[in-house]
PDB file of C-alpha atoms in Angstrom:
ATOM      1  CA  MET A 293     -39.901 -16.292  44.974  1.00 69.00           C
ATOM      2  CA  ASP A 294     -39.755 -12.346  45.738  1.00 90.00           C
ATOM      3  CA  LEU A 295     -42.766 -10.083  44.401  1.00 91.00           C
ATOM      4  CA  CYS A 296     -40.149  -8.311  41.706  1.00 93.00           C
ATOM      5  CA  SER A 297     -39.736 -11.854  40.765  1.00 93.00           C
ATOM      6  CA  GLN A 298     -42.797 -13.157  40.205  1.00 94.00           C
ATOM      7  CA  ILE A 299     -43.926  -9.703  38.018  1.00 96.00           C
ATOM      8  CA  ALA A 300     -40.879 -10.558  35.594  1.00 96.00           C
ATOM      9  CA  ASN A 301     -41.910 -14.247  35.219  1.00 95.00           C
ATOM     10  CA  MET A 302     -45.393 -12.868  34.488  1.00 95.00           C
ATOM     11  CA  LEU A 303     -44.125 -10.465  32.006  1.00 96.00           C
ATOM     12  CA  ARG A 304     -42.175 -12.550  30.801  1.00 93.00           C
ATOM     13  CA  GLY A 305     -44.495 -13.924  27.650  1.00 87.00           C
ATOM     14  CA  GLU A 306     -45.735 -10.709  26.929  1.00 93.00           C
ATOM     15  CA  GLN A 307     -45.120 -10.435  23.101  1.00 94.00           C
ATOM     16  CA  GLY A 308     -43.241  -7.209  21.985  1.00 94.00           C
ATOM     17  CA  LEU A 309     -42.261  -6.678  25.785  1.00 95.00           C
ATOM     18  CA  GLU A 310     -38.314  -4.814  25.389  1.00 94.00           C
ATOM     19  CA  LEU A 311     -38.068  -3.251  28.548  1.00 93.00           C
ATOM     20  CA  ALA A 312     -40.147  -3.874  32.254  1.00 96.00           C
ATOM     21  CA  ILE A 313     -39.058  -1.760  34.823  1.00 95.00           C
ATOM     22  CA  ILE A 314     -40.802  -1.624  38.552  1.00 97.00           C
ATOM     23  CA  TYR A 315     -40.981   1.632  40.318  1.00 96.00           C
ATOM     24  CA  GLY A 316     -42.626   2.945  43.435  1.00 94.00           C
ATOM     25  CA  SER A 317     -42.599   1.273  47.033  1.00 94.00           C
ATOM     26  CA  VAL A 318     -41.783  -2.024  45.982  1.00 93.00           C
ATOM     27  CA  ALA A 319     -38.754  -0.402  43.997  1.00 93.00           C
ATOM     28  CA  ALA A 320     -38.255   1.469  46.910  1.00 92.00           C
ATOM     29  CA  GLY A 321     -38.409  -1.841  49.629  1.00 90.00           C
ATOM     30  CA  THR A 322     -41.392   0.415  51.527  1.00 94.00           C
ATOM     31  CA  MET A 323     -44.367  -1.943  50.065  1.00 92.00           C
ATOM     32  CA  HIS A 324     -47.042  -2.187  52.685  1.00 92.00           C
ATOM     33  CA  PRO A 325     -50.286  -3.975  52.669  1.00 91.00           C
ATOM     34  CA  GLY A 326     -52.139  -1.384  50.772  1.00 91.00           C
ATOM     35  CA  SER A 327     -49.474  -0.573  48.288  1.00 93.00           C
ATOM     36  CA  ASP A 328     -50.070  -0.433  44.771  1.00 95.00           C
ATOM     37  CA  ILE A 329     -47.653  -2.143  42.231  1.00 97.00           C
ATOM     38  CA  ASP A 330     -45.968   0.331  39.340  1.00 97.00           C
ATOM     39  CA  LEU A 331     -44.644  -0.757  36.360  1.00 98.00           C
ATOM     40  CA  ALA A 332     -43.226   1.118  33.065  1.00 96.00           C
ATOM     41  CA  LEU A 333     -43.703  -0.842  30.506  1.00 97.00           C
ATOM     42  CA  LEU A 334     -41.663  -0.511  26.778  1.00 93.00           C
ATOM     43  CA  PHE A 335     -43.390  -2.628  23.726  1.00 95.00           C
ATOM     44  CA  ASP A 336     -42.334  -2.354  20.256  1.00 92.00           C
ATOM     45  CA  GLN A 337     -45.068  -0.085  19.339  1.00 94.00           C
ATOM     46  CA  PRO A 338     -47.019   2.433  21.988  1.00 94.00           C
ATOM     47  CA  LEU A 339     -49.035   0.112  24.344  1.00 94.00           C
ATOM     48  CA  SER A 340     -53.265   0.298  23.444  1.00 95.00           C
ATOM     49  CA  ALA A 341     -55.752   1.166  26.368  1.00 95.00           C
ATOM     50  CA  GLU A 342     -56.741  -2.364  26.006  1.00 97.00           C
ATOM     51  CA  ARG A 343     -53.762  -4.274  25.908  1.00 96.00           C
ATOM     52  CA  LYS A 344     -52.951  -1.918  29.153  1.00 97.00           C
ATOM     53  CA  MET A 345     -56.393  -2.663  30.755  1.00 97.00           C
ATOM     54  CA  GLU A 346     -55.778  -6.460  29.848  1.00 97.00           C
ATOM     55  CA  ILE A 347     -52.059  -7.011  31.431  1.00 97.00           C
ATOM     56  CA  THR A 348     -53.151  -5.102  34.492  1.00 97.00           C
ATOM     57  CA  ALA A 349     -56.441  -6.962  34.654  1.00 97.00           C
ATOM     58  CA  ARG A 350     -53.924 -10.360  34.451  1.00 96.00           C
ATOM     59  CA  LEU A 351     -51.551  -9.193  37.124  1.00 97.00           C
ATOM     60  CA  GLU A 352     -53.962  -7.715  39.729  1.00 97.00           C
ATOM     61  CA  ARG A 353     -55.222 -11.376  39.479  1.00 96.00           C
ATOM     62  CA  LYS A 354     -52.336 -13.117  40.256  1.00 94.00           C
ATOM     63  CA  VAL A 355     -50.641 -10.561  42.438  1.00 94.00           C
ATOM     64  CA  LEU A 356     -54.126  -9.589  44.423  1.00 94.00           C
ATOM     65  CA  ARG A 357     -52.933  -5.815  44.762  1.00 95.00           C
ATOM     66  CA  THR A 358     -54.082  -2.957  42.046  1.00 96.00           C
ATOM     67  CA  VAL A 359     -51.180  -2.393  39.167  1.00 98.00           C
ATOM     68  CA  ASP A 360     -50.440   1.281  37.947  1.00 97.00           C
ATOM     69  CA  ILE A 361     -49.101   0.887  34.606  1.00 98.00           C
ATOM     70  CA  ILE A 362     -47.489   3.258  32.314  1.00 95.00           C
ATOM     71  CA  ASP A 363     -46.185   2.860  28.936  1.00 95.00           C
ATOM     72  CA  LEU A 364     -42.709   4.909  28.844  1.00 91.00           C
ATOM     73  CA  SER A 365     -42.549   5.440  24.748  1.00 89.00           C
ATOM     74  CA  SER A 366     -45.426   8.238  25.857  1.00 88.00           C
ATOM     75  CA  ILE A 367     -44.302   9.726  29.124  1.00 82.00           C
ATOM     76  CA  SER A 368     -41.019  12.286  29.949  1.00 80.00           C
ATOM     77  CA  GLY A 369     -40.142  14.588  32.376  1.00 76.00           C
ATOM     78  CA  THR A 370     -40.797  14.229  36.456  1.00 81.00           C
ATOM     79  CA  ILE A 371     -42.130  10.570  36.144  1.00 85.00           C
ATOM     80  CA  LEU A 372     -39.717   9.565  33.618  1.00 84.00           C
ATOM     81  CA  LYS A 373     -36.801  10.526  36.009  1.00 85.00           C
ATOM     82  CA  HIS A 374     -38.434   9.124  38.720  1.00 88.00           C
ATOM     83  CA  VAL A 375     -38.848   5.701  36.993  1.00 90.00           C
ATOM     84  CA  LEU A 376     -35.546   5.979  35.841  1.00 85.00           C
ATOM     85  CA  CYS A 377     -33.482   6.866  38.835  1.00 86.00           C
ATOM     86  CA  LYS A 378     -35.447   4.770  41.438  1.00 93.00           C
ATOM     87  CA  GLY A 379     -36.793   2.010  39.613  1.00 94.00           C
ATOM     88  CA  LYS A 380     -35.672  -1.596  39.181  1.00 95.00           C
ATOM     89  CA  ILE A 381     -35.350  -2.846  35.627  1.00 93.00           C
ATOM     90  CA  LEU A 382     -37.421  -6.305  35.630  1.00 96.00           C
ATOM     91  CA  ILE A 383     -37.118  -7.577  32.188  1.00 93.00           C
ATOM     92  CA  GLN A 384     -34.332  -5.960  29.301  1.00 92.00           C
ATOM     93  CA  ASN A 385     -34.849  -7.666  26.292  1.00 87.00           C
ATOM     94  CA  GLU A 386     -32.995  -5.201  24.038  1.00 81.00           C
ATOM     95  CA  GLU A 387     -29.607  -3.856  24.899  1.00 84.00           C
ATOM     96  CA  GLY A 388     -29.052   0.042  25.604  1.00 84.00           C
ATOM     97  CA  LEU A 389     -32.870   0.249  25.773  1.00 80.00           C
ATOM     98  CA  PHE A 390     -32.769   1.548  29.763  1.00 80.00           C
ATOM     99  CA  THR A 391     -29.433   4.340  28.235  1.00 81.00           C
ATOM    100  CA  LEU A 392     -31.776   5.346  25.498  1.00 78.00           C
ATOM    101  CA  LEU A 393     -34.364   6.342  27.734  1.00 78.00           C
ATOM    102  CA  ALA A 394     -32.119   8.231  30.697  1.00 80.00           C
ATOM    103  CA  LYS A 395     -30.897  10.280  27.017  1.00 81.00           C
ATOM    104  CA  LYS A 396     -33.923  11.417  26.531  1.00 79.00           C
ATOM    105  CA  MET A 397     -34.408  12.325  30.149  1.00 74.00           C
ATOM    106  CA  ILE A 398     -31.085  13.979  30.506  1.00 76.00           C
ATOM    107  CA  TYR A 399     -32.174  16.245  27.485  1.00 75.00           C
ATOM    108  CA  ASN A 400     -35.186  17.127  28.859  1.00 72.00           C
ATOM    109  CA  GLN A 401     -33.763  17.965  32.236  1.00 71.00           C
ATOM    110  CA  THR A 402     -31.332  20.028  30.416  1.00 72.00           C
ATOM    111  CA  ASP A 403     -33.342  21.464  27.512  1.00 71.00           C
ATOM    112  CA  MET A 404     -36.899  21.291  28.583  1.00 71.00           C
ATOM    113  CA  MET A 405     -37.226  22.140  32.327  1.00 71.00           C
ATOM    114  CA  PRO A 406     -35.878  25.232  32.775  1.00 77.00           C
ATOM    115  CA  TYR A 407     -38.993  26.560  30.678  1.00 78.00           C
ATOM    116  CA  VAL A 408     -41.305  24.379  32.569  1.00 77.00           C
ATOM    117  CA  ASN A 409     -39.855  25.572  35.875  1.00 81.00           C
ATOM    118  CA  ARG A 410     -40.091  29.236  34.704  1.00 86.00           C
ATOM    119  CA  THR A 411     -43.928  28.460  33.516  1.00 88.00           C
ATOM    120  CA  LEU A 412     -44.247  27.144  36.933  1.00 86.00           C
ATOM    121  CA  LEU A 413     -43.024  29.958  38.999  1.00 89.00           C
ATOM    122  CA  GLU A 414     -44.934  32.553  36.783  1.00 90.00           C
ATOM    123  CA  ARG A 415     -48.284  30.812  37.711  1.00 90.00           C
ATOM    124  CA  GLN A 416     -46.669  30.482  41.391  1.00 90.00           C
ATOM    125  CA  ARG A 417     -46.552  33.857  41.643  1.00 88.00           C
ATOM    126  CA  ARG A 418     -49.564  34.717  39.895  1.00 89.00           C
ATOM    127  CA  PHE A 419     -51.734  32.662  42.045  1.00 87.00           C
ATOM    128  CA  ILE A 420     -49.897  34.297  45.275  1.00 90.00           C
ATOM    129  CA  ASP A 421     -50.121  37.618  44.205  1.00 85.00           C
ATOM    130  CA  GLY A 422     -53.780  37.583  42.215  1.00 71.00           C
TER     131      GLY A 422
END
């Protein structure tokens, strides 16, 4: 059983889990012995810090690697784009969740990113010009 299938099987029993996406080196196929496992999870309610630590610890004990979990309900921008464009869906318990997140990403990219990019460019100019 490959690592993605193993992680998906471990997550299947998580109450309230609606979507699980693996991203980073595991999804890209470039994992090496020191690689961590990057997971983006969406639950029926925001993921509490306590539950996030419990899931992380349980997964780390099983796969013997560092696991980094992000809550899909609380991210946007570049990280959401990376997860959705480069990630691999492990679990989708409700049809259309990935599509809803993709719409959120596209809205952010078209509506908010021009302002973010302009702000970053202004900061770069101030830094360079002193």
